CSV table of C-alpha atoms and ligand atoms in Angstrom, one decimal:
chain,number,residue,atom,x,y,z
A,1,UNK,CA,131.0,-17.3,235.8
A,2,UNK,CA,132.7,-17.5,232.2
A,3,UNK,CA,133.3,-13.8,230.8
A,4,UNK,CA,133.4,-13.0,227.2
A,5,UNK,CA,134.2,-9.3,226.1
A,6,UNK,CA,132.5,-9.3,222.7
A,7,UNK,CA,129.3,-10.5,221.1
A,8,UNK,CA,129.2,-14.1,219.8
A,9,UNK,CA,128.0,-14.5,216.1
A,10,UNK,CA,126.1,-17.7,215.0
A,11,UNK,CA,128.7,-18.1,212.6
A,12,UNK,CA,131.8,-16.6,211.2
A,13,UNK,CA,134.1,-17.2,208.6
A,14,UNK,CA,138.3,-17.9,208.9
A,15,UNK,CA,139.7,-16.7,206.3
A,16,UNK,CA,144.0,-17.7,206.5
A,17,UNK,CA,146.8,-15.2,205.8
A,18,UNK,CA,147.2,-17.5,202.6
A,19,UNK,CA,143.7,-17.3,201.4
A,20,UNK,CA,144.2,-13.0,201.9
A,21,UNK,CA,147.5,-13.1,199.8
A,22,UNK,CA,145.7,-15.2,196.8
A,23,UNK,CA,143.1,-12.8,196.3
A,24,UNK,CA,145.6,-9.9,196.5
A,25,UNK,CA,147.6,-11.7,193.9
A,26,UNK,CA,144.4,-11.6,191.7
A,27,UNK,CA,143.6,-8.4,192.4
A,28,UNK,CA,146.9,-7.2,191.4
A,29,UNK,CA,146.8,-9.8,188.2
A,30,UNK,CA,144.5,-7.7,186.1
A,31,UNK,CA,142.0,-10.4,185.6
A,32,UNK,CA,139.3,-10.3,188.2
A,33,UNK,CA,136.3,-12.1,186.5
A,34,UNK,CA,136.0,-15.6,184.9
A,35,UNK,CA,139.7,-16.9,184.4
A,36,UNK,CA,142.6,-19.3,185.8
A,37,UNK,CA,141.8,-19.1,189.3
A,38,UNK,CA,138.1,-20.2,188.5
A,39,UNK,CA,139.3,-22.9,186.2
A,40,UNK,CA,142.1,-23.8,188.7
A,41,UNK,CA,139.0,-24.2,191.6
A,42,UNK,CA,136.5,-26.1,189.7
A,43,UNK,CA,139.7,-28.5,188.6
A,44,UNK,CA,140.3,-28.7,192.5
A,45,UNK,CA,136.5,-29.5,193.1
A,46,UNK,CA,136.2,-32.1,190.8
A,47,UNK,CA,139.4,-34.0,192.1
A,48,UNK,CA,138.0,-33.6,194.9
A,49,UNK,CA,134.1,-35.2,194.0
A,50,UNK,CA,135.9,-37.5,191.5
A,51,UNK,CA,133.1,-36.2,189.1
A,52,UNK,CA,133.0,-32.7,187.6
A,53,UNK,CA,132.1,-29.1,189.4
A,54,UNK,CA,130.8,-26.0,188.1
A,55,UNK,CA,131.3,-22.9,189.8
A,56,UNK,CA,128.5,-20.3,189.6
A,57,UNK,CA,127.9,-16.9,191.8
A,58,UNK,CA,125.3,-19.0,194.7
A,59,UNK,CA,124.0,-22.2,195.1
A,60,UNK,CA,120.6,-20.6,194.7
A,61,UNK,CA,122.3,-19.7,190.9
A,62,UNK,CA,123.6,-23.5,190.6
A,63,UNK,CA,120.1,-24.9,192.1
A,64,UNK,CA,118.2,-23.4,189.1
A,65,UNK,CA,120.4,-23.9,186.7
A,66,UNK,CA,120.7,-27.8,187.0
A,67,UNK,CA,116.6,-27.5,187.1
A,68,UNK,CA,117.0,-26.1,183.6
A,69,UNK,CA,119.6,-28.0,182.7
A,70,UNK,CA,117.4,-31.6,183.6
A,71,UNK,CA,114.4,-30.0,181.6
A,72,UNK,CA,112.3,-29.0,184.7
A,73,UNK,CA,109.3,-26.5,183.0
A,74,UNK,CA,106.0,-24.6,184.0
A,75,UNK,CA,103.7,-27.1,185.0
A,76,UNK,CA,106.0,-29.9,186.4
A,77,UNK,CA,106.5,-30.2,189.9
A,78,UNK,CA,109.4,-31.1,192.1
A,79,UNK,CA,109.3,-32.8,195.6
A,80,UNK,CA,111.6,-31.1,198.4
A,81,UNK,CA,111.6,-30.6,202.2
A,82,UNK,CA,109.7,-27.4,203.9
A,83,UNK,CA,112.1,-27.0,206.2
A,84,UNK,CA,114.8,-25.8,204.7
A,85,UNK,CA,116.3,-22.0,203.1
A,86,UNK,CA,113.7,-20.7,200.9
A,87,UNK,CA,115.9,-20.9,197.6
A,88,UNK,CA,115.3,-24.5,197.9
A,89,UNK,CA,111.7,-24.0,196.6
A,90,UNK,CA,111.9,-20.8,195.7
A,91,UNK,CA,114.1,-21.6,192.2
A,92,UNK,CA,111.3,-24.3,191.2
A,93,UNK,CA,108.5,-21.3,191.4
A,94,UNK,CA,110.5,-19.3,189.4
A,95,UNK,CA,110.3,-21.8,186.6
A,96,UNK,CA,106.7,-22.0,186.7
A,97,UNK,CA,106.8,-25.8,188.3
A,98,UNK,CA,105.4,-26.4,191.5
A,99,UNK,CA,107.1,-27.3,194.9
A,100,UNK,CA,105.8,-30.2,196.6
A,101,UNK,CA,106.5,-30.6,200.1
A,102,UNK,CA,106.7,-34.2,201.8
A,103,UNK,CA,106.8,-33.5,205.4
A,104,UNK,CA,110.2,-34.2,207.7
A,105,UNK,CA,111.2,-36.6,210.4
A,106,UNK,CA,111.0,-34.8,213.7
A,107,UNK,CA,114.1,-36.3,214.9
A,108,UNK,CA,116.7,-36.1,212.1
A,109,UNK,CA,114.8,-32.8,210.7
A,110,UNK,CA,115.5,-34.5,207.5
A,111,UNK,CA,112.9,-35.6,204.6
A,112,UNK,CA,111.2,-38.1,205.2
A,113,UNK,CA,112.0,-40.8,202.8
A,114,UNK,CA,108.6,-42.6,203.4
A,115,UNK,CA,106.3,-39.9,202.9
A,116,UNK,CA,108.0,-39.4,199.4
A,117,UNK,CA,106.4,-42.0,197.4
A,118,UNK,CA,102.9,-41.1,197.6
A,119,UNK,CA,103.7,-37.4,197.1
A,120,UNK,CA,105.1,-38.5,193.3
A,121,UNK,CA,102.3,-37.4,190.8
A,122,UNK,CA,102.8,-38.1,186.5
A,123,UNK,CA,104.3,-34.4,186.8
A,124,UNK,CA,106.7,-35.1,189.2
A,125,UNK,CA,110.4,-34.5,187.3
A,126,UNK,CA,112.7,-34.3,190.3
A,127,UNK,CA,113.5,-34.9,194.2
A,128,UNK,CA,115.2,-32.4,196.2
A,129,UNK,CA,116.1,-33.5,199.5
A,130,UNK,CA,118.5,-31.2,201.5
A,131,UNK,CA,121.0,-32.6,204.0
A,132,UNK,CA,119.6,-30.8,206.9
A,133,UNK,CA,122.6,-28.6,209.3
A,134,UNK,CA,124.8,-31.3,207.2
A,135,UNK,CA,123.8,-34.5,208.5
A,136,UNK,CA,123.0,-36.8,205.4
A,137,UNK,CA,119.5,-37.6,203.8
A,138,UNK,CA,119.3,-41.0,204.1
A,139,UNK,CA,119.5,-41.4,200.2
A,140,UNK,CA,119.4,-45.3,199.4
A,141,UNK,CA,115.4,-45.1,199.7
A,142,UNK,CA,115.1,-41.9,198.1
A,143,UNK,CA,117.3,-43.2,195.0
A,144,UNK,CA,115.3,-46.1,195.1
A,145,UNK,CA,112.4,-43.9,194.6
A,146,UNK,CA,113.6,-42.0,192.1
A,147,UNK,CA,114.7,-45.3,189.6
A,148,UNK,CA,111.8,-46.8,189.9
A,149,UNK,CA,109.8,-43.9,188.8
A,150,UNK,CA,112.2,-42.4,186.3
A,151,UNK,CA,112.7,-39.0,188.2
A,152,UNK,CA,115.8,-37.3,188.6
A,153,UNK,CA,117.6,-36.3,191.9
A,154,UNK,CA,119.3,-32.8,192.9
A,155,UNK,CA,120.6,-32.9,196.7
A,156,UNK,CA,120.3,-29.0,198.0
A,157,UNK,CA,124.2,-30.1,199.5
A,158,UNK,CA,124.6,-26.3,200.7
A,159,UNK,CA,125.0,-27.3,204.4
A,160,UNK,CA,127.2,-30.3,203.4
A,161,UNK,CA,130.6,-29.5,202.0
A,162,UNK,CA,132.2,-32.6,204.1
A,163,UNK,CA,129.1,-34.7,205.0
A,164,UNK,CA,129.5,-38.4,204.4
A,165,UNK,CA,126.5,-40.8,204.0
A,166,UNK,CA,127.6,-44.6,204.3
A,167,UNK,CA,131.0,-44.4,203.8
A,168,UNK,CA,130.9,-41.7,200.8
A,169,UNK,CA,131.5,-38.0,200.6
A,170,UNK,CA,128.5,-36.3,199.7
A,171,UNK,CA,129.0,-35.3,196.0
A,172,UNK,CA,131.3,-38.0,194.7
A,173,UNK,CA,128.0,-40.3,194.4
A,174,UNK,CA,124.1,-40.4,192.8
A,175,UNK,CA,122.9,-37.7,190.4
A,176,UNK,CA,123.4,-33.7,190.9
A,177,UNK,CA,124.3,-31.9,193.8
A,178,UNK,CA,124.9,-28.4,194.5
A,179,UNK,CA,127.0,-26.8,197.3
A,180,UNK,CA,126.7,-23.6,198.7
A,181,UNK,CA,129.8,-21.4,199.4
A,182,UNK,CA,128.3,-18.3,200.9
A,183,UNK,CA,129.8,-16.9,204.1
A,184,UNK,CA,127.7,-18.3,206.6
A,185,UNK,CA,128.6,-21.8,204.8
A,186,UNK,CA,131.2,-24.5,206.6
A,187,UNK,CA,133.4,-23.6,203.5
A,188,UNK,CA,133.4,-19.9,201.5
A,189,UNK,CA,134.3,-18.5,199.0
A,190,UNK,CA,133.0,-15.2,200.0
A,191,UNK,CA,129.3,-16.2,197.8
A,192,UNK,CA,129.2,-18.8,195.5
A,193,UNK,CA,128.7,-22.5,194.9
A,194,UNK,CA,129.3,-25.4,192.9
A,195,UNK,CA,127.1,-28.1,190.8
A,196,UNK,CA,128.1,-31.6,190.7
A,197,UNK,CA,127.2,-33.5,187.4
A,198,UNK,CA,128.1,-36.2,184.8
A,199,UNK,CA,126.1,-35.7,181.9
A,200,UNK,CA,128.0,-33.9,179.4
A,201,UNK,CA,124.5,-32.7,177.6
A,202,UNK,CA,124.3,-30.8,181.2
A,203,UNK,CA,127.7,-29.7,181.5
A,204,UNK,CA,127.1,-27.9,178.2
A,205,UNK,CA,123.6,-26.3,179.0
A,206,UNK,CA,124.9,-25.4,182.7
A,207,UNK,CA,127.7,-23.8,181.4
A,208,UNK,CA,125.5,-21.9,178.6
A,209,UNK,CA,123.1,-21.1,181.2
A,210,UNK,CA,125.3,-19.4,184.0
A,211,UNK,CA,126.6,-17.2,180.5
A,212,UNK,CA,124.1,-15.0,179.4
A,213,UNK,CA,123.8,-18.5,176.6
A,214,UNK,CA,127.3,-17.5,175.1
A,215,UNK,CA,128.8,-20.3,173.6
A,216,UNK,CA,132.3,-19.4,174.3
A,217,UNK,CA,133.8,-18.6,177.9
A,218,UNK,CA,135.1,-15.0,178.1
A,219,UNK,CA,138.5,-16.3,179.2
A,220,UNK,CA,138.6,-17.6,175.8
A,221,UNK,CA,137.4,-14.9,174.2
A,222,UNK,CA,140.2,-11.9,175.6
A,223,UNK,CA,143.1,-14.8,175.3
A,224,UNK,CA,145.9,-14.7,173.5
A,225,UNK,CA,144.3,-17.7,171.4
A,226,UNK,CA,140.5,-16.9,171.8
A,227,UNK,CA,138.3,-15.8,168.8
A,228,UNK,CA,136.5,-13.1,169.4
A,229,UNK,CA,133.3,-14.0,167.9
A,230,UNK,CA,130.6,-16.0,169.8
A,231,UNK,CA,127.2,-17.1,169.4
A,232,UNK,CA,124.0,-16.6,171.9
A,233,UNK,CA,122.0,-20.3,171.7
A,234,UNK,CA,119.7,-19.3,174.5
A,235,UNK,CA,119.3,-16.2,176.8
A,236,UNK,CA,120.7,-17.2,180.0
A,237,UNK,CA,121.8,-15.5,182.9
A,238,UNK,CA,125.3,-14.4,184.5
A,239,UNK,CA,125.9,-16.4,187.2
A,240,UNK,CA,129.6,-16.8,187.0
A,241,UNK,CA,131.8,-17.3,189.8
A,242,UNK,CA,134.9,-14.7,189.5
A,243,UNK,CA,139.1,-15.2,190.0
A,244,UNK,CA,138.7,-13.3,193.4
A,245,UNK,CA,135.6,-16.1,194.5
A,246,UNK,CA,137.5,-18.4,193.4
A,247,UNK,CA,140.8,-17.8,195.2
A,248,UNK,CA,138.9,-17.7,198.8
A,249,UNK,CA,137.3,-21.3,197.5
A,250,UNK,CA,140.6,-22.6,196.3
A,251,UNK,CA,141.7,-22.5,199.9
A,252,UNK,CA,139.1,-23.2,201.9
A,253,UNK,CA,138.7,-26.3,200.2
A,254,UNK,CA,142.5,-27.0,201.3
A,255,UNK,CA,141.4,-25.8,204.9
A,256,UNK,CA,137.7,-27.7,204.7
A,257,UNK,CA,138.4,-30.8,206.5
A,258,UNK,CA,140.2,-28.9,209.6
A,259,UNK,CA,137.3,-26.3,209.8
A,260,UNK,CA,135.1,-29.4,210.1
A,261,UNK,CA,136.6,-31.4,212.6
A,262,UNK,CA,137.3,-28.3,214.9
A,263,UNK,CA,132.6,-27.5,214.2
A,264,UNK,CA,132.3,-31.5,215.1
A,265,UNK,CA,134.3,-30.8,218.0
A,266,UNK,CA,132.7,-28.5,219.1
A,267,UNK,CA,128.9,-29.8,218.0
A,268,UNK,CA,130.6,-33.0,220.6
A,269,UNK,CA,131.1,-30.8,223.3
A,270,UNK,CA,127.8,-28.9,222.9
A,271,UNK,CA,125.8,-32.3,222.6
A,272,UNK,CA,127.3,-33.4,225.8
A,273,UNK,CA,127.2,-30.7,227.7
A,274,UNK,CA,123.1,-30.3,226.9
A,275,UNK,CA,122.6,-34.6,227.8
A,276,UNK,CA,121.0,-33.7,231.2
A,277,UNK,CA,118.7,-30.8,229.8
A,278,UNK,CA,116.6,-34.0,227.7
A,279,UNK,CA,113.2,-32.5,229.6
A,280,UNK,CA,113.4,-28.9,227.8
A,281,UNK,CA,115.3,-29.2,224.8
A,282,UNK,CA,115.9,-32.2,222.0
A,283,UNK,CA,119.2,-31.9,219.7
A,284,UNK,CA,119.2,-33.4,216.1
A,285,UNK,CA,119.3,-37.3,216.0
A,286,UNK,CA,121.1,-39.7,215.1
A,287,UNK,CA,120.9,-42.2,212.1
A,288,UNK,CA,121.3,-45.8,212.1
A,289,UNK,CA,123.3,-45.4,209.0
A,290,UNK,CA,127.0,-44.5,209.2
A,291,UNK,CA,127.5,-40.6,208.8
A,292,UNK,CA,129.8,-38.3,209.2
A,293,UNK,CA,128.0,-34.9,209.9
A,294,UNK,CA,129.5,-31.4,207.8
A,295,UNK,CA,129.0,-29.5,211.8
A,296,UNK,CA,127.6,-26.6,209.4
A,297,UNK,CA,124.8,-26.1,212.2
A,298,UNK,CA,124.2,-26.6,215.5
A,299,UNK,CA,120.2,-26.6,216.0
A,300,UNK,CA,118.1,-27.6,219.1
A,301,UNK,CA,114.5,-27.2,219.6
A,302,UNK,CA,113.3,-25.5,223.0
A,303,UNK,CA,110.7,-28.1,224.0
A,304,UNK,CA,108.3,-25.8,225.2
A,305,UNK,CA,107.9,-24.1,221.8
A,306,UNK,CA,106.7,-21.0,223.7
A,307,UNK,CA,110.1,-20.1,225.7
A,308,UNK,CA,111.8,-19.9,221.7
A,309,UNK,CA,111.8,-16.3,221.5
A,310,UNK,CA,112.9,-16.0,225.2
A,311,UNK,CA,115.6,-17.9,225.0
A,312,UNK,CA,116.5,-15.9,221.9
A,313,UNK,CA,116.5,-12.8,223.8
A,314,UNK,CA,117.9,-14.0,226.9
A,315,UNK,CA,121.0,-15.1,225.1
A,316,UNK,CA,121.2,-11.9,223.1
A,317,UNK,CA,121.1,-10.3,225.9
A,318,UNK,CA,124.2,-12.0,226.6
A,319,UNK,CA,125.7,-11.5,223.3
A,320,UNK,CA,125.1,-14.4,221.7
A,321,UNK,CA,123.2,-14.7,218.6
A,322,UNK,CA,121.3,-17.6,217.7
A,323,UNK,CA,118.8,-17.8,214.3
A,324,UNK,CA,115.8,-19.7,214.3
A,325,UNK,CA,116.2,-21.9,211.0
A,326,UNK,CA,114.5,-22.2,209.5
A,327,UNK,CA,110.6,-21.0,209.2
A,328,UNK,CA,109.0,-23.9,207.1
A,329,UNK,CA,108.5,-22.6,203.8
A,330,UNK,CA,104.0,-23.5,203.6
A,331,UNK,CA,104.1,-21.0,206.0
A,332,UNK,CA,105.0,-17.8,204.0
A,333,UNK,CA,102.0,-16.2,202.6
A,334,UNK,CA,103.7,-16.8,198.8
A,335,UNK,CA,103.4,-20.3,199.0
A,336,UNK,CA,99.9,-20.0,200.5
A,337,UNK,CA,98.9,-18.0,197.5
A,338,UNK,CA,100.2,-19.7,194.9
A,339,UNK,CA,100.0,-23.0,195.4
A,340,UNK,CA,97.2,-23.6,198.1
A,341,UNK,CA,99.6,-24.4,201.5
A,342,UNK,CA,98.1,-24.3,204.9
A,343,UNK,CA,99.0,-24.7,208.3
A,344,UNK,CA,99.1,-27.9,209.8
A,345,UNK,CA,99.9,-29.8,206.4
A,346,UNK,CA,103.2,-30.6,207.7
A,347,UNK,CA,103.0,-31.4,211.3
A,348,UNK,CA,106.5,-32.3,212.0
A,349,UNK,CA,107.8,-29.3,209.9
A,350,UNK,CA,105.9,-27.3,211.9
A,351,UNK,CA,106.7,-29.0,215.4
A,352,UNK,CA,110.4,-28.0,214.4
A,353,UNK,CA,109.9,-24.6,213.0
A,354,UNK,CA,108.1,-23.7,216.2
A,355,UNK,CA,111.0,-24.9,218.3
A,356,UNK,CA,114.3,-25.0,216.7
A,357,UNK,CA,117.0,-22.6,217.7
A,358,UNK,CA,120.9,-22.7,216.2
A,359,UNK,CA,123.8,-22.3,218.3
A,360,UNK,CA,127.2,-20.1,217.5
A,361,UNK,CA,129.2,-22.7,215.9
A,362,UNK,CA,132.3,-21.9,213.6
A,363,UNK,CA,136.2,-23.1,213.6
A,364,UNK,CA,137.0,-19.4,215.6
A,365,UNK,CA,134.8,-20.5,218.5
A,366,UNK,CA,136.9,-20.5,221.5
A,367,UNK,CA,136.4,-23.3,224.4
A,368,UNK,CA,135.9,-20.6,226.5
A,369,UNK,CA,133.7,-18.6,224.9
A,370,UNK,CA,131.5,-22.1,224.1
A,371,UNK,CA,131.5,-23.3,227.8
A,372,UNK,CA,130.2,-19.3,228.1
A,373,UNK,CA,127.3,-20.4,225.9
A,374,UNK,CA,126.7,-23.6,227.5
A,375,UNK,CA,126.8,-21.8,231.1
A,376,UNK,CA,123.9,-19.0,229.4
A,377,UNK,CA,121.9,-21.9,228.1
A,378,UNK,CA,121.9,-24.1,231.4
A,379,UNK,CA,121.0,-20.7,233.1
A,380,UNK,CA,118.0,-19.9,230.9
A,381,UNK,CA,116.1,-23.1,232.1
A,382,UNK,CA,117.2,-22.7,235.8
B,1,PLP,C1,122.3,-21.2,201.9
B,1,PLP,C2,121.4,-22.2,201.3
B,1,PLP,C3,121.0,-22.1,199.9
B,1,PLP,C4,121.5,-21.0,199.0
B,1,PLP,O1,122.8,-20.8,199.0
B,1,PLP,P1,123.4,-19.5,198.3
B,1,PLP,O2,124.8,-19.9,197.9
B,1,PLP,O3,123.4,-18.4,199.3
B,1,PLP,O4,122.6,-19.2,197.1
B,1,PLP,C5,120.2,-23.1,199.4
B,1,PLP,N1,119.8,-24.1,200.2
B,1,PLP,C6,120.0,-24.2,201.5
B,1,PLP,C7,119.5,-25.3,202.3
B,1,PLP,C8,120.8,-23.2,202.1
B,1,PLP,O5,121.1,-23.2,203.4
């Protein structure tokens, strides 16, 4: 039997010597908020995108703000997937519009794109698909959707720093997406995130809006060159991202590609190693399309919906943590209240919820330590 001598996390960040000795040059530099670093890290994310990047302090920040910034208000409503992290819908509450959940496929866990449609009312203002565990949306249909009936798109891209959909990195195409960089992330940059956007009417009210609706960055304030005198347009919030944030991001987004390949590695060997347990549990499938998957997550279901909390604490047991993501979000008694949600609207959403399980999976995960996993799993269901 495979040994390990410590507890296996779902996920954990690598942070490089490199990455360690930027932020201690910021931290030594004087200038911890707002500044170079921050400019220096949205300049390297919008190389990146070919398009340009805002940095805020979450994606949940970045999420509302581009709500705001495409003129979503009380009484409008926006179409998104229930299974997903509650920030997805949550930020359309908070703006008074209401969340409108089209069910997912029960294979991909993805929304699904042909449910959309008929779920598009005269207040519909936006789609919100999320690139479930970072495999793509298929988006063709859903941008489809969107031009024909005049609505706007905002891809929740937290799990999909590196995803590819057809040939294209996720971000460098269609209308606004936002990225997540919190820990748990395939990329960090300790918390944070990142909008993707072209309009410059946007741009401006984004950057207004993660400012407390100062017209006039900080940095430019306290520079040598900066007038000290600004103007407040609107009251926003203060969302920014700070030089410390920003110096973690700067390299991970050097490192992202090799922490990916080493998660789809691993999400290989995981995927192969479960084939010949089809009868008890089903892994996430796989487009037609041409993808390349972000290996953010690595999410079965347990067939037999319920063994899920056994196998939970079998494997914690055996130190190994695993998260159950996510709880579809018609479920929690908010969205019941509020906006008239019951179980059993979303039958696939909830098929998945009941079942789905994810899997330690992060660049630090040693072979061992995975074929430990593997060994734990195939035990469970002996
Ligand atoms: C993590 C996550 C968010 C929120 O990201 P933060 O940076 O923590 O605000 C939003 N949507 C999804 C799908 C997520 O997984």
């Amino acid at each position: 039997m495979q040994k390990v001598d410590k507890f296996l996390p779902l996920s954990r960040p690598t942070i490089s010597d490199e990455t360690i000795e930027e932020v201690t040059k910021v931290l030594k530099s004087g200038w911890l908020a707002t500044g170079p670093l921050t400019q220096k890290f949205e300049a390297s994310l919008s190389e990146y995108f070919g398009r340009s990047a805002m940095c805020l302090t979450s994606a949940t920040a970045g999420l509302q703000a581009a709500l705001m910034a495409i003129g979503v208000k009380a009484g409008d409503e926006v179409v998104t997937t229930p299974l997903t992290f509650v920030a997805t819908s949550n930020v359309i509450a908070m703006l008074g519009a209401k969340p409108v959940f089209v069910d997912i496929e029960k294979d991909t866990f993805n929304i699904d794109p042909k449910k959309i449609e008929a779920a598009c009312t005269s207040k519909t203002k936006a789609i919100m698909p999320v690139h479930y565990a970072g495999l793509p949306v298929d988006l063709d249909p859903i941008y489809e959707i969107a031009k024909k009936k005049n609505l706007r798109v905002i891809e929740d891209a937290a799990h999909a720093m590196g995803t590819s959909y057809k040939g294209k990195k996720i971000g460098t195409f269609g209308d606004i997406q936002v990225f997540s960089f919190h820990p748990i992330k395939n990329m960090t940059s300790g918390e944070g995130g990142c909008v993707v956007l072209d309009s410059e009417a946007e741009k401006k009210t984004l950057g207004l809006q993660r400012f407390h609706g100062i017209d006039r960055s900080i940095w430019d304030r306290f520079s040598k060159n900066g007038s000290c005198y600004y103007d407040v347009v609107f009251p926003g919030f203060k969302s920014n991202m700070s030089d410390i944030q920003a110096a973690i991001g700067l390299h991970q987004l050097q490192e992202l590609e090799m922490l990916n390949i080493r998660r789809r590695h691993l999400s290989d060997r995981y995927r192969k190693a479960f084939a010949n347990l089809f009868d008890k549990i089903s892994m996430q499938g796989i487009p037609q399309y041409d993808f390349v998957h972000s290996g953010h997550l690595f999410p079965i279901c347990i067939l037999d919906a319920t063994k899920r909390d056994d196998f939970m604490a079998f494997l914690k047991e055996r130190s190994v943590g695993t998260t159950p993501y996510y709880t579809p979000l018609h479920l929690f008694s908010y969205y019941q209240k509020a906006f008239g949600y019951k179980k059993g609207d979303f039958p696939n959403a909830e098929y998945v919820g009941e079942r789905i399980v994810c899997l330690p999976l992060y660049y630090d995960l040693q072979k061992n330590e995975q074929d430990y996993i593997i060994e734990q799993v195939h035990e469970f269901f002996k």
